[in-house]
Amino acid sequence: LSSSVSGNSVTLSWDPVSGAFNYTLKIRPLGSGSWSTYNPPSNTKTITGLIYGLTYEWQVLSNCNNSGTNSSVYTSPVTFTADPCPDVQNIGVTDIQTDRAKITWSNNTAVDHYEIRAREVGTTTWTKFIQNIYGTNRTITGLSSGVTYEAQVRSACTVDTSSVSAWSSSITFTTLIDCSTKPSNITTSN
């Protein structure tokens, strides 16, 4: 039994059985109760739509007739793990203002949503954390003027955030200095 994982799909294969009409393949997330069952006519099956980063188990038996009354026993379970949730790509920052900046990145259709965190450069606590972003940009607000910040983005491949990518490398930016205060105490000397 072998598995070849590519992203959130896998191709499962096994040695052919002479005289087999077809095979019964069952697969499930490791330790879960319900199996998904397939009846491939040959000794290989590609399954798509797996959850990134999740470990699965699978078994297969051979059927020597189409009614399933002449079958082997299932093989022992074998496991494989889907690739991790893909990292965020092409992170940028635009529209930098005195109190906000827009973080952008490339879309990935395999991702459910994204998350951003940000902090002042040189500090250890992330002061901004934005979850459940369903798009390719988000404006971070409530920033201080004239301060350098770092931001990171990660992908979440599941609604419940059980499968996430690593945080991206930091992108840094400096908010604009607030120049809205006009000069005061103007004096003239001769």
CSV table of C-alpha atoms in Angstrom, one decimal:
chain,number,residue,atom,x,y,z
A,1,LEU,CA,0.0,0.0,0.0
A,2,SER,CA,1.4,3.4,-0.9
A,3,SER,CA,0.2,7.0,-0.9
A,4,SER,CA,1.4,10.0,-2.9
A,5,VAL,CA,0.2,13.3,-1.3
A,6,SER,CA,0.0,16.6,-3.3
A,7,GLY,CA,-1.5,19.5,-1.4
A,8,ASN,CA,-5.0,18.4,-0.2
A,9,SER,CA,-5.2,15.4,-2.5
A,10,VAL,CA,-3.7,11.9,-2.4
A,11,THR,CA,-3.3,9.1,-4.9
A,12,LEU,CA,-3.6,5.7,-3.1
A,13,SER,CA,-2.3,2.5,-4.8
A,14,TRP,CA,-1.7,-1.1,-4.0
A,15,ASP,CA,-0.6,-4.3,-5.8
A,16,PRO,CA,-3.3,-5.6,-8.2
A,17,VAL,CA,-5.1,-8.8,-7.2
A,18,SER,CA,-5.4,-11.4,-10.0
A,19,GLY,CA,-9.1,-12.0,-10.8
A,20,ALA,CA,-10.4,-8.9,-8.9
A,21,PHE,CA,-13.5,-7.4,-10.3
A,22,ASN,CA,-12.9,-4.2,-8.3
A,23,TYR,CA,-11.8,-3.0,-4.9
A,24,THR,CA,-13.4,-1.5,-1.9
A,25,LEU,CA,-11.4,1.4,-0.4
A,26,LYS,CA,-12.3,3.2,2.8
A,27,ILE,CA,-10.7,6.3,4.2
A,28,ARG,CA,-11.3,8.6,7.2
A,29,PRO,CA,-9.5,11.1,9.4
A,30,LEU,CA,-7.4,9.1,11.8
A,31,GLY,CA,-9.5,8.1,14.8
A,32,SER,CA,-12.8,9.4,13.5
A,33,GLY,CA,-15.9,7.2,13.3
A,34,SER,CA,-17.2,7.4,9.8
A,35,TRP,CA,-15.5,6.0,6.7
A,36,SER,CA,-15.8,7.3,3.1
A,37,THR,CA,-16.0,4.3,0.8
A,38,TYR,CA,-15.0,4.0,-2.9
A,39,ASN,CA,-15.1,1.1,-5.4
A,40,PRO,CA,-12.3,1.8,-7.9
A,41,PRO,CA,-12.1,-0.7,-10.8
A,42,SER,CA,-8.3,-0.7,-10.7
A,43,ASN,CA,-5.6,-0.7,-8.0
A,44,THR,CA,-5.3,3.1,-7.7
A,45,LYS,CA,-7.6,5.9,-6.5
A,46,THR,CA,-7.1,9.7,-6.3
A,47,ILE,CA,-9.0,11.5,-3.6
A,48,THR,CA,-9.3,15.3,-3.5
A,49,GLY,CA,-10.6,17.8,-1.0
A,50,LEU,CA,-8.7,16.5,2.0
A,51,ILE,CA,-8.1,18.8,5.0
A,52,TYR,CA,-4.6,20.3,4.9
A,53,GLY,CA,-2.4,19.0,7.7
A,54,LEU,CA,-4.8,16.2,8.8
A,55,THR,CA,-3.7,12.6,9.1
A,56,TYR,CA,-5.9,10.0,7.4
A,57,GLU,CA,-6.1,6.2,7.6
A,58,TRP,CA,-7.2,3.9,4.8
A,59,GLN,CA,-7.8,0.2,4.0
A,60,VAL,CA,-8.6,-1.7,0.9
A,61,LEU,CA,-10.0,-5.1,0.0
A,62,SER,CA,-10.5,-6.9,-3.3
A,63,ASN,CA,-13.9,-8.0,-4.7
A,64,CYS,CA,-13.9,-11.0,-7.1
A,65,ASN,CA,-17.6,-10.4,-8.1
A,66,ASN,CA,-19.8,-7.4,-8.5
A,67,SER,CA,-22.1,-8.3,-5.6
A,68,GLY,CA,-19.4,-8.1,-3.0
A,69,THR,CA,-20.1,-11.7,-1.8
A,70,ASN,CA,-16.6,-13.0,-2.8
A,71,SER,CA,-14.2,-10.5,-1.2
A,72,SER,CA,-10.9,-10.6,0.7
A,73,VAL,CA,-10.6,-9.1,4.2
A,74,TYR,CA,-9.5,-5.5,4.6
A,75,THR,CA,-5.8,-4.8,4.7
A,76,SER,CA,-4.4,-3.4,8.0
A,77,PRO,CA,-4.9,0.4,8.2
A,78,VAL,CA,-2.2,2.6,6.7
A,79,THR,CA,-1.9,6.4,7.4
A,80,PHE,CA,-0.7,9.4,5.5
A,81,THR,CA,-0.9,13.2,6.3
A,82,ALA,CA,-2.1,15.8,3.8
A,83,ASP,CA,0.3,18.7,3.1
A,84,PRO,CA,0.3,21.6,5.6
A,85,CYS,CA,-1.9,24.6,5.0
A,86,PRO,CA,-0.2,26.7,2.3
A,87,ASP,CA,1.8,29.8,3.3
A,88,VAL,CA,0.5,33.2,2.4
A,89,GLN,CA,2.3,34.6,-0.7
A,90,ASN,CA,3.1,38.1,-2.0
A,91,ILE,CA,2.5,40.1,1.2
A,92,GLY,CA,2.5,43.9,0.8
A,93,VAL,CA,1.5,47.1,2.5
A,94,THR,CA,-0.3,50.0,0.9
A,95,ASP,CA,-2.4,53.1,1.8
A,96,ILE,CA,-0.2,53.9,4.9
A,97,GLN,CA,-1.9,56.7,6.9
A,98,THR,CA,-1.2,58.3,10.3
A,99,ASP,CA,-3.4,55.6,12.1
A,100,ARG,CA,-3.8,52.8,9.6
A,101,ALA,CA,-2.2,50.7,6.9
A,102,LYS,CA,-3.6,48.1,4.4
A,103,ILE,CA,-2.0,44.7,4.3
A,104,THR,CA,-2.4,42.8,1.0
A,105,TRP,CA,-1.6,39.3,-0.2
A,106,SER,CA,-2.3,36.8,-3.1
A,107,ASN,CA,-5.5,34.7,-3.1
A,108,ASN,CA,-5.3,31.0,-2.7
A,109,THR,CA,-8.5,29.1,-3.4
A,110,ALA,CA,-7.5,26.2,-1.0
A,111,VAL,CA,-7.6,28.6,1.9
A,112,ASP,CA,-10.8,29.2,4.0
A,113,HIS,CA,-9.7,32.5,5.5
A,114,TYR,CA,-6.7,34.5,6.7
A,115,GLU,CA,-5.5,36.1,10.0
A,116,ILE,CA,-3.3,39.1,10.6
A,117,ARG,CA,-1.3,40.2,13.6
A,118,ALA,CA,0.7,43.4,14.1
A,119,ARG,CA,2.9,45.1,16.7
A,120,GLU,CA,5.3,47.9,17.1
A,121,VAL,CA,8.8,46.9,16.0
A,122,GLY,CA,11.0,46.1,19.0
A,123,THR,CA,8.1,45.0,21.2
A,124,THR,CA,7.2,41.4,22.1
A,125,THR,CA,3.4,41.6,22.4
A,126,TRP,CA,1.2,41.4,19.3
A,127,THR,CA,-1.3,44.3,19.9
A,128,LYS,CA,-3.4,43.7,16.8
A,129,PHE,CA,-5.0,40.4,15.9
A,130,ILE,CA,-7.6,40.2,13.1
A,131,GLN,CA,-9.4,36.9,12.5
A,132,ASN,CA,-11.7,35.5,9.8
A,133,ILE,CA,-10.6,37.6,6.9
A,134,TYR,CA,-12.3,36.4,3.7
A,135,GLY,CA,-10.4,38.3,1.1
A,136,THR,CA,-6.9,39.4,0.1
A,137,ASN,CA,-6.5,42.5,2.1
A,138,ARG,CA,-7.4,44.1,5.4
A,139,THR,CA,-6.8,47.6,6.9
A,140,ILE,CA,-5.2,47.6,10.4
A,141,THR,CA,-6.6,50.6,12.3
A,142,GLY,CA,-5.9,52.2,15.6
A,143,LEU,CA,-2.2,52.7,15.0
A,144,SER,CA,-0.1,55.5,16.4
A,145,SER,CA,1.4,58.1,14.0
A,146,GLY,CA,5.1,58.1,13.2
A,147,VAL,CA,5.6,54.5,14.5
A,148,THR,CA,7.2,51.6,12.8
A,149,TYR,CA,5.1,48.4,12.9
A,150,GLU,CA,5.5,44.8,11.8
A,151,ALA,CA,2.7,42.7,10.5
A,152,GLN,CA,2.4,39.0,9.7
A,153,VAL,CA,-0.3,37.0,7.9
A,154,ARG,CA,-1.3,33.3,8.0
A,155,SER,CA,-3.7,31.0,6.1
A,156,ALA,CA,-6.4,29.0,7.8
A,157,CYS,CA,-7.5,26.0,5.7
A,158,THR,CA,-10.4,25.1,8.0
A,159,VAL,CA,-13.4,27.1,9.3
A,160,ASP,CA,-12.4,26.2,12.9
A,161,THR,CA,-8.7,27.2,12.4
A,162,SER,CA,-7.5,23.7,13.2
A,163,SER,CA,-5.3,23.7,10.1
A,164,VAL,CA,-3.2,26.9,9.7
A,165,SER,CA,0.0,27.8,8.0
A,166,ALA,CA,3.0,29.2,9.8
A,167,TRP,CA,2.9,33.0,10.3
A,168,SER,CA,4.6,34.8,7.3
A,169,SER,CA,7.8,36.7,7.6
A,170,SER,CA,7.2,40.2,9.0
A,171,ILE,CA,6.5,43.1,6.7
A,172,THR,CA,7.4,46.4,8.2
A,173,PHE,CA,6.0,49.9,7.6
A,174,THR,CA,6.0,53.3,9.4
A,175,THR,CA,2.8,55.2,9.8
A,176,LEU,CA,2.8,58.9,8.7
A,177,ILE,CA,3.5,61.6,11.2
A,178,ASP,CA,0.4,63.6,12.1
A,179,CYS,CA,1.0,67.2,10.7
A,180,SER,CA,-2.5,68.5,11.3
A,181,THR,CA,-1.6,70.7,14.2
A,182,LYS,CA,-0.9,74.2,13.0
A,183,PRO,CA,1.9,76.2,14.5
A,184,SER,CA,1.0,78.3,17.5
A,185,ASN,CA,2.6,81.2,19.6
A,186,ILE,CA,3.7,82.9,16.4
A,187,THR,CA,5.8,86.0,17.2
A,188,THR,CA,7.5,88.6,15.1
A,189,SER,CA,10.7,90.4,16.1
A,190,ASN,CA,12.3,93.4,14.6
